């Protein structure tokens, strides 16, 4: 895949908002490369794509397994004038964009897990890592996206949780260029919408796709654990949790299905 093939598939909105596209065969991490570029003064809005990552990253320094051509490994860098706390809502907007792009390509039955996982039958299909970088007076957000396309059984076994790939969900896999373009087109359109009107226009969309909404969950944040019923997200993207002590608004942590009743 070359840059021109990809550019030809971009809609006007993404074409206008992406100044550079860089395609690598192998890289440590598309997010790390994007952060390096910002630090060294290359501040255009850019896309970094790689066929494989040797040090793909997830949240909290976790690894994202990225074998050659087994997935899409993509980072979009975009200048943002916003507060650092908007990052959470942007993370949700990114997950919605990935789900909508894959659905457009034929993947039905996908769901979201707060704050940023895309799942199929509770198995992880895509992961998202947003990173913020300040350079002089400007703030840049790096939107890192990993989607499993054809992940071998051997690779799936190396991951410590249930995972799946696009190949198991749709009949005919689209080309890498079509996949990338769909992801970028949905993301750029939704980021534009977010910049104009914030997260409130995404609240309902998220809640209709959230696989744990109205279900008892446990939230782990470092050492702390909170049990309650997920009420979905609010207009800021925070998770609303009905606990024994009332409704709490959650801004960080990991969601697990609750194995214990709420009254304990
Ligand atoms: P959670 O899924 O609980 O929200 P997280 O958001 O911290 O966790 P990520 O940062 O999105 O997870 O991804 C890192 C984790 O994803 C790893 O710890 C591993 O369990 C899992 N993982 C690693 N590589 C892949 C992959 N290719 N496909 C699916 N899952 C993976």
PDB file of C-alpha atoms and ligand atoms in Angstrom:
ATOM      1  CA  UNK A   1       0.000   0.000   0.000  1.00  0.00           C
ATOM      2  CA  UNK A   2       1.335   3.436  -0.875  1.00  0.00           C
ATOM      3  CA  UNK A   3       0.365   6.896   0.298  1.00  0.00           C
ATOM      4  CA  UNK A   4      -1.485   7.818  -2.911  1.00  0.00           C
ATOM      5  CA  UNK A   5      -3.711   4.715  -2.796  1.00  0.00           C
ATOM      6  CA  UNK A   6      -4.696   5.631   0.742  1.00  0.00           C
ATOM      7  CA  UNK A   7      -5.188   9.331  -0.028  1.00  0.00           C
ATOM      8  CA  UNK A   8      -7.518   8.437  -2.936  1.00  0.00           C
ATOM      9  CA  UNK A   9      -9.816   6.697  -0.456  1.00  0.00           C
ATOM     10  CA  UNK A  10      -9.970   9.532   2.077  1.00  0.00           C
ATOM     11  CA  UNK A  11     -13.035  11.755   2.235  1.00  0.00           C
ATOM     12  CA  UNK A  12     -12.704  15.512   1.945  1.00  0.00           C
ATOM     13  CA  UNK A  13     -12.731  16.022   5.708  1.00  0.00           C
ATOM     14  CA  UNK A  14      -9.797  13.680   6.393  1.00  0.00           C
ATOM     15  CA  UNK A  15      -7.916  14.756   3.294  1.00  0.00           C
ATOM     16  CA  UNK A  16      -8.081  18.364   4.527  1.00  0.00           C
ATOM     17  CA  UNK A  17      -7.077  17.541   8.080  1.00  0.00           C
ATOM     18  CA  UNK A  18      -4.139  15.201   7.353  1.00  0.00           C
ATOM     19  CA  UNK A  19      -0.972  16.933   6.145  1.00  0.00           C
ATOM     20  CA  UNK A  20       1.344  13.916   6.007  1.00  0.00           C
ATOM     21  CA  UNK A  21       1.063  10.153   5.814  1.00  0.00           C
ATOM     22  CA  UNK A  22       4.070   7.994   6.708  1.00  0.00           C
ATOM     23  CA  UNK A  23       4.022   4.276   6.025  1.00  0.00           C
ATOM     24  CA  UNK A  24       6.561   2.031   7.754  1.00  0.00           C
ATOM     25  CA  UNK A  25       7.237  -1.626   7.276  1.00  0.00           C
ATOM     26  CA  UNK A  26       8.331  -2.082  10.882  1.00  0.00           C
ATOM     27  CA  UNK A  27       8.545   0.376  13.748  1.00  0.00           C
ATOM     28  CA  UNK A  28       8.811   0.218  17.542  1.00  0.00           C
ATOM     29  CA  UNK A  29       5.425   1.853  18.063  1.00  0.00           C
ATOM     30  CA  UNK A  30       3.430   4.203  15.836  1.00  0.00           C
ATOM     31  CA  UNK A  31       2.545   6.266  18.927  1.00  0.00           C
ATOM     32  CA  UNK A  32       6.202   6.519  20.009  1.00  0.00           C
ATOM     33  CA  UNK A  33       7.204   7.622  16.501  1.00  0.00           C
ATOM     34  CA  UNK A  34       4.429  10.242  16.470  1.00  0.00           C
ATOM     35  CA  UNK A  35       5.543  11.610  19.861  1.00  0.00           C
ATOM     36  CA  UNK A  36       9.160  11.777  18.650  1.00  0.00           C
ATOM     37  CA  UNK A  37       8.063  13.719  15.585  1.00  0.00           C
ATOM     38  CA  UNK A  38       6.209  16.291  17.689  1.00  0.00           C
ATOM     39  CA  UNK A  39       9.175  16.690  20.044  1.00  0.00           C
ATOM     40  CA  UNK A  40      11.525  17.271  17.152  1.00  0.00           C
ATOM     41  CA  UNK A  41       9.315  20.053  15.818  1.00  0.00           C
ATOM     42  CA  UNK A  42       7.358  18.230  13.075  1.00  0.00           C
ATOM     43  CA  UNK A  43       4.009  19.555  14.119  1.00  0.00           C
ATOM     44  CA  UNK A  44       1.799  18.896  11.092  1.00  0.00           C
ATOM     45  CA  UNK A  45      -1.279  16.742  11.544  1.00  0.00           C
ATOM     46  CA  UNK A  46       0.023  13.383  10.454  1.00  0.00           C
ATOM     47  CA  UNK A  47      -0.701   9.694  10.139  1.00  0.00           C
ATOM     48  CA  UNK A  48       1.896   7.059  10.976  1.00  0.00           C
ATOM     49  CA  UNK A  49       1.093   3.501   9.859  1.00  0.00           C
ATOM     50  CA  UNK A  50       3.190   0.350  10.187  1.00  0.00           C
ATOM     51  CA  UNK A  51       2.867  -3.270   9.045  1.00  0.00           C
ATOM     52  CA  UNK A  52       4.326  -4.423  12.362  1.00  0.00           C
ATOM     53  CA  UNK A  53       5.330  -2.955  15.733  1.00  0.00           C
ATOM     54  CA  UNK A  54       8.149  -4.363  17.806  1.00  0.00           C
ATOM     55  CA  UNK A  55       7.065  -2.503  20.951  1.00  0.00           C
ATOM     56  CA  UNK A  56       3.351  -1.785  20.474  1.00  0.00           C
ATOM     57  CA  UNK A  57       1.936  -0.188  23.614  1.00  0.00           C
ATOM     58  CA  UNK A  58      -1.373  -0.271  25.454  1.00  0.00           C
ATOM     59  CA  UNK A  59      -2.432   1.695  28.502  1.00  0.00           C
ATOM     60  CA  UNK A  60      -0.242   1.670  31.622  1.00  0.00           C
ATOM     61  CA  UNK A  61       2.786   0.474  29.685  1.00  0.00           C
ATOM     62  CA  UNK A  62       1.092  -2.769  28.660  1.00  0.00           C
ATOM     63  CA  UNK A  63       2.104  -4.491  25.474  1.00  0.00           C
ATOM     64  CA  UNK A  64       0.032  -4.496  22.273  1.00  0.00           C
ATOM     65  CA  UNK A  65       1.003  -7.549  20.270  1.00  0.00           C
ATOM     66  CA  UNK A  66       1.568  -6.418  16.667  1.00  0.00           C
ATOM     67  CA  UNK A  67       2.796  -9.192  14.347  1.00  0.00           C
ATOM     68  CA  UNK A  68       3.481  -8.346  10.710  1.00  0.00           C
ATOM     69  CA  UNK A  69       0.297  -7.735   8.690  1.00  0.00           C
ATOM     70  CA  UNK A  70      -1.841  -9.278  11.436  1.00  0.00           C
ATOM     71  CA  UNK A  71      -3.452  -5.968  12.229  1.00  0.00           C
ATOM     72  CA  UNK A  72      -3.729  -2.276  11.555  1.00  0.00           C
ATOM     73  CA  UNK A  73      -1.291  -0.231  13.615  1.00  0.00           C
ATOM     74  CA  UNK A  74      -2.059   3.412  13.189  1.00  0.00           C
ATOM     75  CA  UNK A  75      -1.491   6.753  14.917  1.00  0.00           C
ATOM     76  CA  UNK A  76      -3.088  10.047  13.985  1.00  0.00           C
ATOM     77  CA  UNK A  77      -1.524  13.212  15.390  1.00  0.00           C
ATOM     78  CA  UNK A  78      -3.738  16.237  15.633  1.00  0.00           C
ATOM     79  CA  UNK A  79      -3.295  19.682  17.167  1.00  0.00           C
ATOM     80  CA  UNK A  80      -5.988  20.329  19.765  1.00  0.00           C
ATOM     81  CA  UNK A  81      -6.833  23.422  21.730  1.00  0.00           C
ATOM     82  CA  UNK A  82      -8.462  21.832  24.763  1.00  0.00           C
ATOM     83  CA  UNK A  83      -7.960  20.998  28.392  1.00  0.00           C
ATOM     84  CA  UNK A  84      -6.080  17.841  29.329  1.00  0.00           C
ATOM     85  CA  UNK A  85      -9.214  16.403  30.943  1.00  0.00           C
ATOM     86  CA  UNK A  86     -10.929  16.254  27.532  1.00  0.00           C
ATOM     87  CA  UNK A  87      -8.696  13.291  26.773  1.00  0.00           C
ATOM     88  CA  UNK A  88     -11.116  10.818  28.323  1.00  0.00           C
ATOM     89  CA  UNK A  89     -14.020  11.941  26.130  1.00  0.00           C
ATOM     90  CA  UNK A  90     -11.733  11.865  23.078  1.00  0.00           C
ATOM     91  CA  UNK A  91     -10.815   8.308  23.923  1.00  0.00           C
ATOM     92  CA  UNK A  92     -14.496   7.358  23.837  1.00  0.00           C
ATOM     93  CA  UNK A  93     -15.020   9.242  20.567  1.00  0.00           C
ATOM     94  CA  UNK A  94     -12.114   7.271  19.074  1.00  0.00           C
ATOM     95  CA  UNK A  95     -13.601   3.943  20.143  1.00  0.00           C
ATOM     96  CA  UNK A  96     -16.977   4.918  18.638  1.00  0.00           C
ATOM     97  CA  UNK A  97     -15.180   5.876  15.393  1.00  0.00           C
ATOM     98  CA  UNK A  98     -13.353   2.535  15.193  1.00  0.00           C
ATOM     99  CA  UNK A  99     -16.572   0.615  15.807  1.00  0.00           C
ATOM    100  CA  UNK A 100     -18.473   2.614  13.181  1.00  0.00           C
ATOM    101  CA  UNK A 101     -15.703   2.178  10.601  1.00  0.00           C
ATOM    102  CA  UNK A 102     -15.580  -1.598  11.112  1.00  0.00           C
ATOM    103  CA  UNK A 103     -19.369  -1.809  11.042  1.00  0.00           C
ATOM    104  CA  UNK A 104     -19.405   0.044   7.729  1.00  0.00           C
ATOM    105  CA  UNK A 105     -17.069  -2.642   6.396  1.00  0.00           C
ATOM    106  CA  UNK A 106     -19.497  -5.371   7.435  1.00  0.00           C
ATOM    107  CA  UNK A 107     -18.619  -6.219  11.050  1.00  0.00           C
ATOM    108  CA  UNK A 108     -21.964  -6.524  12.843  1.00  0.00           C
ATOM    109  CA  UNK A 109     -22.551  -7.035  16.563  1.00  0.00           C
ATOM    110  CA  UNK A 110     -19.579  -4.985  17.809  1.00  0.00           C
ATOM    111  CA  UNK A 111     -19.768  -3.411  21.251  1.00  0.00           C
ATOM    112  CA  UNK A 112     -17.815  -0.936  23.358  1.00  0.00           C
ATOM    113  CA  UNK A 113     -16.296  -1.299  26.786  1.00  0.00           C
ATOM    114  CA  UNK A 114     -15.586   1.885  28.714  1.00  0.00           C
ATOM    115  CA  UNK A 115     -13.354   3.724  28.185  1.00  0.00           C
ATOM    116  CA  UNK A 116     -11.931   2.562  24.872  1.00  0.00           C
ATOM    117  CA  UNK A 117     -12.184  -1.098  23.910  1.00  0.00           C
ATOM    118  CA  UNK A 118     -13.981  -2.441  20.863  1.00  0.00           C
ATOM    119  CA  UNK A 119     -15.274  -5.955  21.482  1.00  0.00           C
ATOM    120  CA  UNK A 120     -16.993  -8.742  19.595  1.00  0.00           C
ATOM    121  CA  UNK A 121     -18.753 -11.264  21.804  1.00  0.00           C
ATOM    122  CA  UNK A 122     -16.789  -9.810  24.753  1.00  0.00           C
ATOM    123  CA  UNK A 123     -13.479 -10.514  22.994  1.00  0.00           C
ATOM    124  CA  UNK A 124     -11.081  -7.687  22.262  1.00  0.00           C
ATOM    125  CA  UNK A 125     -10.937  -6.695  18.598  1.00  0.00           C
ATOM    126  CA  UNK A 126      -9.322  -3.277  18.869  1.00  0.00           C
ATOM    127  CA  UNK A 127      -7.453  -1.206  21.424  1.00  0.00           C
ATOM    128  CA  UNK A 128      -6.906   2.523  21.664  1.00  0.00           C
ATOM    129  CA  UNK A 129      -4.185   4.573  23.309  1.00  0.00           C
ATOM    130  CA  UNK A 130      -4.400   8.362  23.376  1.00  0.00           C
ATOM    131  CA  UNK A 131      -1.352  10.375  24.391  1.00  0.00           C
ATOM    132  CA  UNK A 132      -1.035  14.085  24.946  1.00  0.00           C
ATOM    133  CA  UNK A 133       2.067  16.053  24.058  1.00  0.00           C
ATOM    134  CA  UNK A 134       2.632  19.723  24.761  1.00  0.00           C
ATOM    135  CA  UNK A 135       5.006  21.577  22.418  1.00  0.00           C
ATOM    136  CA  UNK A 136       5.473  25.245  23.295  1.00  0.00           C
ATOM    137  CA  UNK A 137       1.973  26.785  23.364  1.00  0.00           C
ATOM    138  CA  UNK A 138       0.313  23.950  21.443  1.00  0.00           C
ATOM    139  CA  UNK A 139      -1.175  20.699  22.574  1.00  0.00           C
ATOM    140  CA  UNK A 140      -1.113  17.640  20.360  1.00  0.00           C
ATOM    141  CA  UNK A 141      -3.066  14.463  20.777  1.00  0.00           C
ATOM    142  CA  UNK A 142      -1.752  11.200  19.362  1.00  0.00           C
ATOM    143  CA  UNK A 143      -4.634   8.820  18.628  1.00  0.00           C
ATOM    144  CA  UNK A 144      -3.186   5.300  18.600  1.00  0.00           C
ATOM    145  CA  UNK A 145      -5.377   2.528  17.177  1.00  0.00           C
ATOM    146  CA  UNK A 146      -4.671  -1.192  16.926  1.00  0.00           C
ATOM    147  CA  UNK A 147      -7.167  -3.442  15.148  1.00  0.00           C
ATOM    148  CA  UNK A 148      -6.672  -7.207  14.872  1.00  0.00           C
ATOM    149  CA  UNK A 149      -7.239  -8.234  11.264  1.00  0.00           C
ATOM    150  CA  UNK A 150      -5.788 -11.731  10.915  1.00  0.00           C
ATOM    151  CA  UNK A 151      -4.196 -12.686  14.204  1.00  0.00           C
ATOM    152  CA  UNK A 152      -2.900 -16.263  14.145  1.00  0.00           C
ATOM    153  CA  UNK A 153      -4.043 -18.765  16.767  1.00  0.00           C
ATOM    154  CA  UNK A 154      -0.471 -18.791  18.112  1.00  0.00           C
ATOM    155  CA  UNK A 155      -0.506 -15.018  18.611  1.00  0.00           C
ATOM    156  CA  UNK A 156      -3.958 -15.089  20.175  1.00  0.00           C
ATOM    157  CA  UNK A 157      -2.718 -17.637  22.701  1.00  0.00           C
ATOM    158  CA  UNK A 158       0.064 -15.280  23.748  1.00  0.00           C
ATOM    159  CA  UNK A 159      -2.476 -12.669  24.889  1.00  0.00           C
ATOM    160  CA  UNK A 160      -3.705 -12.942  28.464  1.00  0.00           C
ATOM    161  CA  UNK A 161      -7.382 -12.264  27.683  1.00  0.00           C
ATOM    162  CA  UNK A 162     -10.015 -13.259  25.112  1.00  0.00           C
ATOM    163  CA  UNK A 163      -9.217 -11.655  21.761  1.00  0.00           C
ATOM    164  CA  UNK A 164     -10.595 -11.860  18.256  1.00  0.00           C
ATOM    165  CA  UNK A 165      -9.851 -10.565  14.777  1.00  0.00           C
ATOM    166  CA  UNK A 166     -11.798  -9.125  11.860  1.00  0.00           C
ATOM    167  CA  UNK A 167     -11.252 -12.275   9.840  1.00  0.00           C
ATOM    168  CA  UNK A 168     -13.436 -14.209  12.303  1.00  0.00           C
ATOM    169  CA  UNK A 169     -16.250 -11.665  12.044  1.00  0.00           C
ATOM    170  CA  UNK A 170     -16.636 -10.769   8.369  1.00  0.00           C
ATOM    171  CA  UNK A 171     -16.668 -12.958   5.271  1.00  0.00           C
ATOM    172  CA  UNK A 172     -14.363 -11.042   3.035  1.00  0.00           C
ATOM    173  CA  UNK A 173     -11.529  -8.941   4.431  1.00  0.00           C
ATOM    174  CA  UNK A 174     -11.162  -5.488   2.883  1.00  0.00           C
ATOM    175  CA  UNK A 175      -7.709  -4.352   1.724  1.00  0.00           C
ATOM    176  CA  UNK A 176      -5.465  -2.592   4.246  1.00  0.00           C
ATOM    177  CA  UNK A 177      -5.949   0.704   2.389  1.00  0.00           C
ATOM    178  CA  UNK A 178      -9.752   0.437   2.599  1.00  0.00           C
ATOM    179  CA  UNK A 179      -9.564  -0.423   6.293  1.00  0.00           C
ATOM    180  CA  UNK A 180      -7.224   2.444   7.079  1.00  0.00           C
ATOM    181  CA  UNK A 181      -9.258   4.931   5.081  1.00  0.00           C
ATOM    182  CA  UNK A 182     -12.496   3.887   6.813  1.00  0.00           C
ATOM    183  CA  UNK A 183     -10.852   4.313  10.236  1.00  0.00           C
ATOM    184  CA  UNK A 184      -9.429   7.732   9.354  1.00  0.00           C
ATOM    185  CA  UNK A 185     -12.618   8.946   7.692  1.00  0.00           C
ATOM    186  CA  UNK A 186     -14.773   8.096  10.694  1.00  0.00           C
ATOM    187  CA  UNK A 187     -12.240   9.403  13.200  1.00  0.00           C
ATOM    188  CA  UNK A 188     -11.672  12.744  11.446  1.00  0.00           C
ATOM    189  CA  UNK A 189     -15.399  13.322  10.980  1.00  0.00           C
ATOM    190  CA  UNK A 190     -16.133  12.544  14.630  1.00  0.00           C
ATOM    191  CA  UNK A 191     -13.216  14.653  15.912  1.00  0.00           C
ATOM    192  CA  UNK A 192     -14.541  17.602  13.914  1.00  0.00           C
ATOM    193  CA  UNK A 193     -17.969  17.069  15.468  1.00  0.00           C
ATOM    194  CA  UNK A 194     -16.427  16.787  18.941  1.00  0.00           C
ATOM    195  CA  UNK A 195     -14.507  20.059  18.438  1.00  0.00           C
ATOM    196  CA  UNK A 196     -17.726  21.825  17.469  1.00  0.00           C
ATOM    197  CA  UNK A 197     -20.151  20.421  19.991  1.00  0.00           C
ATOM    198  CA  UNK A 198     -18.326  18.363  22.628  1.00  0.00           C
ATOM    199  CA  UNK A 199     -19.178  14.870  23.824  1.00  0.00           C
ATOM    200  CA  UNK A 200     -22.900  15.401  24.396  1.00  0.00           C
ATOM    201  CA  UNK A 201     -23.724  14.447  20.801  1.00  0.00           C
ATOM    202  CA  UNK A 202     -21.930  11.099  21.354  1.00  0.00           C
ATOM    203  CA  UNK A 203     -23.482  10.219  24.715  1.00  0.00           C
ATOM    204  CA  UNK A 204     -26.462   8.355  23.296  1.00  0.00           C
ATOM    205  CA  UNK A 205     -24.358   6.574  20.674  1.00  0.00           C
ATOM    206  CA  UNK A 206     -21.943   5.334  23.312  1.00  0.00           C
ATOM    207  CA  UNK A 207     -24.717   4.166  25.614  1.00  0.00           C
ATOM    208  CA  UNK A 208     -26.456   2.199  22.868  1.00  0.00           C
ATOM    209  CA  UNK A 209     -23.206   0.289  22.181  1.00  0.00           C
ATOM    210  CA  UNK A 210     -21.849  -0.185  25.731  1.00  0.00           C
ATOM    211  CA  UNK A 211     -21.773  -3.925  26.538  1.00  0.00           C
ATOM    212  CA  UNK A 212     -21.822  -3.389  30.315  1.00  0.00           C
ATOM    213  CA  UNK A 213     -24.611  -0.799  30.519  1.00  0.00           C
ATOM    214  CA  UNK A 214     -27.174  -1.699  33.216  1.00  0.00           C
ATOM    215  CA  UNK A 215     -24.951  -4.574  34.319  1.00  0.00           C
ATOM    216  CA  UNK A 216     -23.133  -5.007  37.644  1.00  0.00           C
ATOM    217  CA  UNK A 217     -19.465  -4.226  37.220  1.00  0.00           C
ATOM    218  CA  UNK A 218     -16.338  -3.782  39.246  1.00  0.00           C
ATOM    219  CA  UNK A 219     -14.013  -0.871  38.583  1.00  0.00           C
ATOM    220  CA  UNK A 220     -10.386  -1.260  39.518  1.00  0.00           C
ATOM    221  CA  UNK A 221      -8.243   1.815  39.797  1.00  0.00           C
ATOM    222  CA  UNK A 222      -4.851   1.023  41.279  1.00  0.00           C
ATOM    223  CA  UNK A 223      -5.589  -0.524  44.664  1.00  0.00           C
ATOM    224  CA  UNK A 224      -9.159   0.704  44.832  1.00  0.00           C
ATOM    225  CA  UNK A 225     -12.175  -1.344  43.787  1.00  0.00           C
ATOM    226  CA  UNK A 226     -15.691  -0.105  43.344  1.00  0.00           C
ATOM    227  CA  UNK A 227     -18.731  -2.261  42.696  1.00  0.00           C
ATOM    228  CA  UNK A 228     -21.960  -1.028  41.200  1.00  0.00           C
ATOM    229  CA  UNK A 229     -24.344  -1.074  38.295  1.00  0.00           C
ATOM    230  CA  UNK A 230     -23.111   0.738  35.205  1.00  0.00           C
ATOM    231  CA  UNK A 231     -25.592   3.397  34.125  1.00  0.00           C
ATOM    232  CA  UNK A 232     -23.607   4.268  30.997  1.00  0.00           C
ATOM    233  CA  UNK A 233     -21.759   7.528  30.350  1.00  0.00           C
ATOM    234  CA  UNK A 234     -22.790  11.134  30.976  1.00  0.00           C
ATOM    235  CA  UNK A 235     -22.439  14.113  28.654  1.00  0.00           C
ATOM    236  CA  UNK A 236     -18.729  14.423  29.555  1.00  0.00           C
ATOM    237  CA  UNK A 237     -17.896  10.764  28.932  1.00  0.00           C
ATOM    238  CA  UNK A 238     -17.574   9.846  32.628  1.00  0.00           C
ATOM    239  CA  UNK A 239     -18.978   6.479  33.629  1.00  0.00           C
ATOM    240  CA  UNK A 240     -22.007   6.680  35.948  1.00  0.00           C
ATOM    241  CA  UNK A 241     -21.980   3.947  38.551  1.00  0.00           C
ATOM    242  CA  UNK A 242     -24.941   3.170  40.824  1.00  0.00           C
ATOM    243  CA  UNK A 243     -23.292   2.104  44.070  1.00  0.00           C
ATOM    244  CA  UNK A 244     -24.638   1.313  47.535  1.00  0.00           C
ATOM    245  CA  UNK A 245     -23.768   4.947  48.401  1.00  0.00           C
ATOM    246  CA  UNK A 246     -25.481   6.584  45.461  1.00  0.00           C
ATOM    247  CA  UNK A 247     -24.415   7.427  41.919  1.00  0.00           C
ATOM    248  CA  UNK A 248     -20.699   8.026  41.417  1.00  0.00           C
ATOM    249  CA  UNK A 249     -19.003   9.532  38.425  1.00  0.00           C
ATOM    250  CA  UNK A 250     -15.941   7.528  37.349  1.00  0.00           C
ATOM    251  CA  UNK A 251     -13.035   9.018  35.447  1.00  0.00           C
ATOM    252  CA  UNK A 252     -10.432   6.291  35.434  1.00  0.00           C
ATOM    253  CA  UNK A 253      -9.862   2.605  35.919  1.00  0.00           C
ATOM    254  CA  UNK A 254     -10.656  -0.702  34.316  1.00  0.00           C
ATOM    255  CA  UNK A 255     -14.055  -2.309  34.057  1.00  0.00           C
ATOM    256  CA  UNK A 256     -14.693  -5.969  34.879  1.00  0.00           C
ATOM    257  CA  UNK A 257     -17.956  -7.850  35.146  1.00  0.00           C
ATOM    258  CA  UNK A 258     -18.807  -8.051  38.838  1.00  0.00           C
ATOM    259  CA  UNK A 259     -18.617 -11.480  40.409  1.00  0.00           C
ATOM    260  CA  UNK A 260     -19.997 -10.232  43.709  1.00  0.00           C
ATOM    261  CA  UNK A 261     -23.499  -8.917  44.490  1.00  0.00           C
ATOM    262  CA  UNK A 262     -23.801  -5.152  45.079  1.00  0.00           C
ATOM    263  CA  UNK A 263     -24.853  -5.551  48.703  1.00  0.00           C
ATOM    264  CA  UNK A 264     -21.516  -7.015  49.841  1.00  0.00           C
TER     265      UNK A 264
HETATM  266  P1  LIG B   1      -8.898  -3.105  29.351  1.00  0.00           P
HETATM  267  O1  LIG B   1      -9.103  -3.951  28.121  1.00  0.00           O
HETATM  268  O2  LIG B   1      -9.175  -3.854  30.595  1.00  0.00           O
HETATM  269  O3  LIG B   1      -9.555  -1.791  29.268  1.00  0.00           O
HETATM  270  P2  LIG B   1      -6.501  -1.767  28.747  1.00  0.00           P
HETATM  271  O4  LIG B   1      -7.371  -0.693  28.161  1.00  0.00           O
HETATM  272  O5  LIG B   1      -5.496  -1.382  29.751  1.00  0.00           O
HETATM  273  O6  LIG B   1      -7.345  -2.902  29.389  1.00  0.00           O
HETATM  274  P3  LIG B   1      -5.097  -1.807  26.335  1.00  0.00           P
HETATM  275  O7  LIG B   1      -4.190  -0.777  26.795  1.00  0.00           O
HETATM  276  O8  LIG B   1      -6.131  -1.399  25.335  1.00  0.00           O
HETATM  277  O9  LIG B   1      -5.827  -2.508  27.544  1.00  0.00           O
HETATM  278  O10 LIG B   1      -4.271  -3.021  25.727  1.00  0.00           O
HETATM  279  C1  LIG B   1      -3.310  -3.740  26.420  1.00  0.00           C
HETATM  280  C2  LIG B   1      -3.821  -5.122  26.744  1.00  0.00           C
HETATM  281  O11 LIG B   1      -4.467  -5.707  25.609  1.00  0.00           O
HETATM  282  C3  LIG B   1      -2.708  -6.092  27.050  1.00  0.00           C
HETATM  283  O12 LIG B   1      -2.449  -6.103  28.432  1.00  0.00           O
HETATM  284  C4  LIG B   1      -3.233  -7.461  26.571  1.00  0.00           C
HETATM  285  O13 LIG B   1      -4.021  -8.061  27.553  1.00  0.00           O
HETATM  286  C5  LIG B   1      -4.170  -7.086  25.470  1.00  0.00           C
HETATM  287  N1  LIG B   1      -3.570  -7.237  24.110  1.00  0.00           N
HETATM  288  C6  LIG B   1      -2.301  -7.142  23.716  1.00  0.00           C
HETATM  289  N2  LIG B   1      -2.183  -7.288  22.381  1.00  0.00           N
HETATM  290  C7  LIG B   1      -3.418  -7.460  21.932  1.00  0.00           C
HETATM  291  C8  LIG B   1      -3.954  -7.649  20.661  1.00  0.00           C
HETATM  292  N3  LIG B   1      -3.220  -7.688  19.558  1.00  0.00           N
HETATM  293  N4  LIG B   1      -5.293  -7.806  20.583  1.00  0.00           N
HETATM  294  C9  LIG B   1      -6.077  -7.774  21.663  1.00  0.00           C
HETATM  295  N5  LIG B   1      -5.616  -7.580  22.903  1.00  0.00           N
HETATM  296  C10 LIG B   1      -4.306  -7.429  23.040  1.00  0.00           C
END
